[in-house]
Coordinates of N, CA and C in Angstrom, one line a residue:
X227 N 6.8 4.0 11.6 CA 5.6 3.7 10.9 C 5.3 2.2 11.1
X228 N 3.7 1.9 11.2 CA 3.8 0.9 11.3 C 3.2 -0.3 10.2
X229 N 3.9 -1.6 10.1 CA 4.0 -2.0 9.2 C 2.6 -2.2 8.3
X230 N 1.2 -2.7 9.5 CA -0.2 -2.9 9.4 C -0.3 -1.9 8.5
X231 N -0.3 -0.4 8.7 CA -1.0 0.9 8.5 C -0.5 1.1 7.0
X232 N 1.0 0.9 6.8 CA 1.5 0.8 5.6 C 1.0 0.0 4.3
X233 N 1.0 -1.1 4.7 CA 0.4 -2.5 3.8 C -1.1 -2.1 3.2
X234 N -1.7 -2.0 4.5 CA -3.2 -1.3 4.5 C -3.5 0.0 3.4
X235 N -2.5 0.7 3.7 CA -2.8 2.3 2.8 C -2.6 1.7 1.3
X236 N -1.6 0.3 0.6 CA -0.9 -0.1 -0.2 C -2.1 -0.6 -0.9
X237 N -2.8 -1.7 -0.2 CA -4.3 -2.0 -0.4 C -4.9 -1.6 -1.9
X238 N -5.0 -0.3 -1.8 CA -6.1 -0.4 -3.2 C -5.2 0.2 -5.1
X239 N -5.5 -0.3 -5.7 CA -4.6 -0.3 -7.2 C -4.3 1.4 -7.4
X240 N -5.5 2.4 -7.1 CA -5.4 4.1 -7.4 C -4.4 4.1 -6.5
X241 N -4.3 3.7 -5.3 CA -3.1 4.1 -4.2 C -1.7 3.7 -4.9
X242 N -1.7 3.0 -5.1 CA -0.5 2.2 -5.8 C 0.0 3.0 -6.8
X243 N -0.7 3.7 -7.7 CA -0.5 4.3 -8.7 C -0.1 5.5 -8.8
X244 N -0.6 6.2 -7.4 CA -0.2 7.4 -7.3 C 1.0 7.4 -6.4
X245 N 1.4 6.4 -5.3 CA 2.7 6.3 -5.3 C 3.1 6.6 -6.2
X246 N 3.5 5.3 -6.9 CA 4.4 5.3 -8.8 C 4.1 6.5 -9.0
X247 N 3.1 7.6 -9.0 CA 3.5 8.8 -9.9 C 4.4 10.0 -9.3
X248 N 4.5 9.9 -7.8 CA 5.0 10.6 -6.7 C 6.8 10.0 -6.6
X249 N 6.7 9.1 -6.5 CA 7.9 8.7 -7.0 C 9.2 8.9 -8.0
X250 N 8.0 9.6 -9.1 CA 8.8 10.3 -10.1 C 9.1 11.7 -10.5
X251 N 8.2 12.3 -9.2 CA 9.1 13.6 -9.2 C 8.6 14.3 -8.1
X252 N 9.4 15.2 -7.7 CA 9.1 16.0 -6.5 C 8.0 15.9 -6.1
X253 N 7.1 16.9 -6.7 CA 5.8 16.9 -6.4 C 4.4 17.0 -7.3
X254 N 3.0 16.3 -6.9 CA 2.6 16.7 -8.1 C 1.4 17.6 -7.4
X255 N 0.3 17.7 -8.4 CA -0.7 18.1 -8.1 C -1.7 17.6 -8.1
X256 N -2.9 17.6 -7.5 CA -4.2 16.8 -7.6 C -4.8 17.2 -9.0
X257 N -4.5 17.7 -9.4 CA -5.6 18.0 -10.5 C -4.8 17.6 -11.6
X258 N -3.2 17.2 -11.5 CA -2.6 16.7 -12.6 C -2.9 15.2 -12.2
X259 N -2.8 14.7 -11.0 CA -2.8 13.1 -11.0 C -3.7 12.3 -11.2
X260 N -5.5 13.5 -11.3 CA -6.6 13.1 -11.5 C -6.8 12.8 -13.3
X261 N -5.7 13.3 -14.1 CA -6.0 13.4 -14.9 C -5.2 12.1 -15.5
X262 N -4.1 12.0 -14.7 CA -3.1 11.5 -15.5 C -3.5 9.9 -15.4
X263 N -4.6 9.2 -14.0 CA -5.1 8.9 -13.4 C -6.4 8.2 -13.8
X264 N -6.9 9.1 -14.8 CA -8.4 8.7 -15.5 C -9.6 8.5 -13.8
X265 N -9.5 9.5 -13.2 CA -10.2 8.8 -12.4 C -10.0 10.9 -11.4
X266 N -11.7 10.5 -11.5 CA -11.8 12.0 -10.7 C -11.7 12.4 -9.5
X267 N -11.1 13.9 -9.7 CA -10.5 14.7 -8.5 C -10.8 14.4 -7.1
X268 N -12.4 14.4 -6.9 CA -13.0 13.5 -5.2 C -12.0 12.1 -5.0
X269 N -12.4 11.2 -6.1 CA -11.9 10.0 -5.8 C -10.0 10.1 -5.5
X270 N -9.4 10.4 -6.3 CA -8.1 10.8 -6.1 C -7.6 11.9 -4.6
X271 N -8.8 12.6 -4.5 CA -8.4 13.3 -3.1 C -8.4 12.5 -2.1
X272 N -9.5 11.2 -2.1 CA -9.9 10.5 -0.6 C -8.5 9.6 -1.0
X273 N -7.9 9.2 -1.9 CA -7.1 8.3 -1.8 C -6.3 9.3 -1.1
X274 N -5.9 10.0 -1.6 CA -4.3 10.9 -1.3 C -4.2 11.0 0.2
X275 N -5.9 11.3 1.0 CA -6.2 11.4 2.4 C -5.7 10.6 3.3
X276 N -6.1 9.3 2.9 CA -6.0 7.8 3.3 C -4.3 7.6 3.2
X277 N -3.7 8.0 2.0 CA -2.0 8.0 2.2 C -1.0 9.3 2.9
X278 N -2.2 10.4 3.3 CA -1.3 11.2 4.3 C -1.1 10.8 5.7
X279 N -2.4 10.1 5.5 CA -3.5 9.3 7.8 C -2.6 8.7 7.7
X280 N -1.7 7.7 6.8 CA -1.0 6.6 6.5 C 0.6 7.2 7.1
X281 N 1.0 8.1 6.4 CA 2.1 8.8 6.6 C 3.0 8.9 5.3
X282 N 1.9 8.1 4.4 CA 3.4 8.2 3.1 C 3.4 9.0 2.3
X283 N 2.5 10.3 2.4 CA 2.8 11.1 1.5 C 2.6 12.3 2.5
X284 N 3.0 14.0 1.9 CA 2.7 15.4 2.8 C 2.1 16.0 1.8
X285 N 1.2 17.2 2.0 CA 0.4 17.9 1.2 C 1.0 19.3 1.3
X286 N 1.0 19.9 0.2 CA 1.6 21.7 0.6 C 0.5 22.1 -0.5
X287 N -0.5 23.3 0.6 CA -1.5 23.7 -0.3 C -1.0 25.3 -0.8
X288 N -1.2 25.7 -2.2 CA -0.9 27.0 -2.7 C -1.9 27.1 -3.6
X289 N -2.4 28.0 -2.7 CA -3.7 28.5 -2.9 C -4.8 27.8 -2.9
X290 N -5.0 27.5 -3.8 CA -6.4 26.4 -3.8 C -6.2 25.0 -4.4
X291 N -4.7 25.1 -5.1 CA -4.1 23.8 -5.1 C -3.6 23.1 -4.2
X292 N -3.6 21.6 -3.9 CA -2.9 20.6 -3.0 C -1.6 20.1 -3.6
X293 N -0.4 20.2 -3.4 CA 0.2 19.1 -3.9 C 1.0 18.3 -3.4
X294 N 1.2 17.2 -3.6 CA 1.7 16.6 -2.9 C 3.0 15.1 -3.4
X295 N 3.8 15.1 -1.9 CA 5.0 14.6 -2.0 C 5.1 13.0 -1.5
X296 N 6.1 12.3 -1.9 CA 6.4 11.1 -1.0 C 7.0 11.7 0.3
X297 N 6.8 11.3 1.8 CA 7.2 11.7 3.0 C 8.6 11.5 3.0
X298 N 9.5 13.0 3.0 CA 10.7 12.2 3.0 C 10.9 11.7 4.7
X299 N 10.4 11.6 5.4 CA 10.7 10.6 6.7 C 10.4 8.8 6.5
X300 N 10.0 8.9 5.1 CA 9.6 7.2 5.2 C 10.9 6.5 5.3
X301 N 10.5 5.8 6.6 CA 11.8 4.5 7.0 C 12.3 3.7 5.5
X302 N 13.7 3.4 5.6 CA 13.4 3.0 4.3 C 13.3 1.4 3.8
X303 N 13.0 0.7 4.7 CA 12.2 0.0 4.4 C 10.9 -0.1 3.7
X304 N 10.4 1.0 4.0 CA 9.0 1.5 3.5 C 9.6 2.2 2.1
X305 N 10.0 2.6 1.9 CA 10.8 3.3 0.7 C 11.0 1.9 -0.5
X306 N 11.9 1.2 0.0 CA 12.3 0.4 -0.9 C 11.2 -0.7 -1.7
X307 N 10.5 -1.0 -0.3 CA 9.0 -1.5 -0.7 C 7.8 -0.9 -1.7
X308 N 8.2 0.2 -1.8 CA 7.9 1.7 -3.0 C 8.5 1.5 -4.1
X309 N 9.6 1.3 -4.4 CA 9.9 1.3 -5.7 C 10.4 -0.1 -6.0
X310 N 10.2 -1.2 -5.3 CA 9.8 -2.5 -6.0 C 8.4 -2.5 -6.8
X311 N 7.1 -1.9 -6.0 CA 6.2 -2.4 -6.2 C 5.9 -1.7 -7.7
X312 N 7.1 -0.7 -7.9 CA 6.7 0.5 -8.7 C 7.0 0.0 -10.3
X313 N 8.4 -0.8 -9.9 CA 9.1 -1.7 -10.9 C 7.9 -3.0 -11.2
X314 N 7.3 -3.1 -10.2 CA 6.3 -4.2 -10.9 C 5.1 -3.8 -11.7
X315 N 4.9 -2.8 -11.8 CA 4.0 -1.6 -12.6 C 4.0 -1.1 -14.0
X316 N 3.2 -1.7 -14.9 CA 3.2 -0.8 -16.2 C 3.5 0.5 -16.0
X317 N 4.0 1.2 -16.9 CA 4.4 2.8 -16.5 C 2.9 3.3 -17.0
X318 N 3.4 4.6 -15.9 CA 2.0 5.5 -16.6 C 2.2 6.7 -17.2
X319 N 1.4 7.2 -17.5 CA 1.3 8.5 -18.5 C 2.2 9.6 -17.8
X320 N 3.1 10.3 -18.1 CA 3.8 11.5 -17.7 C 4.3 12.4 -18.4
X321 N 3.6 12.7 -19.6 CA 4.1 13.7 -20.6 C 3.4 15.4 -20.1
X322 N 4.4 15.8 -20.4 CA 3.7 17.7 -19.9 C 2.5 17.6 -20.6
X323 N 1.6 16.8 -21.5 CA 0.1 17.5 -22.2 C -0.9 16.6 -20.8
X324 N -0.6 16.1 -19.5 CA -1.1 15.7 -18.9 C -1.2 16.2 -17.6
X325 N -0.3 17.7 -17.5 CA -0.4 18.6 -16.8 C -1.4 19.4 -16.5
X326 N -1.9 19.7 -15.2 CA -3.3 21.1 -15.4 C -2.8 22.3 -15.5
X327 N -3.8 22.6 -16.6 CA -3.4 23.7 -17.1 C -3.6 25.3 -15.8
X328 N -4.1 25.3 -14.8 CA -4.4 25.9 -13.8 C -2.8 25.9 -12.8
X329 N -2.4 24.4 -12.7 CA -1.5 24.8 -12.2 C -0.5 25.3 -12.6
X330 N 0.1 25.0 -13.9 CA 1.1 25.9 -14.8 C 0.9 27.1 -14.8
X331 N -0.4 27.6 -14.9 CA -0.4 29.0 -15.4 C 0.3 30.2 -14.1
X332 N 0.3 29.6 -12.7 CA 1.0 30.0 -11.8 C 2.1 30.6 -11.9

């Protein structure tokens, strides 16, 4: 991975954020991170785009949901630089009432 492309994807605060939220568990969903996020499903999908082109995240679609993971191939340099920036981060919302209710019902 290269360093430019990395830094670059790191760039805007939604990106950052949804790291931090991917970082905290396996995987989520778009329609949970949009929520969790305050910031709607288009805008949260173009980011997520921009961090797969990037390489730091993978998408697994089921069904008509996306969800998605931190790449476990990230060098870990690239890793570690993830959960510094994550530590410099107010926490965000992650209680199950901020879950979609669409994907649960699965």
């Amino acid at each position: 991975m290269e360093q430019q492309i990395f830094f670059d994807a790191l760039g805007d605060p939604i990106r950052r954020r949804i790291l931090a939220l991917l970082l905290d568990t396996d995987e989520r969903c778009v329609c949970e991170m949009h929520g969790v996020l305050d910031a709607s499903q288009p805008k949260v999908s173009r980011h997520l785009a921009v961090l797969r082109e990037a390489g730091l995240v993978l998408a697994r679609r089921d069904g008509v949901w996306m969800h998605y993971r931190i790449h476990p191939d990230l060098p870990a340099w690239a890793y570690r630089v993830l959960l510094h920036m994550k530590d410099g981060m107010p926490p965000l919302p992650t209680s199950e009432s901020q879950t979609c209710a669409p994907c649960t019902a699965q």
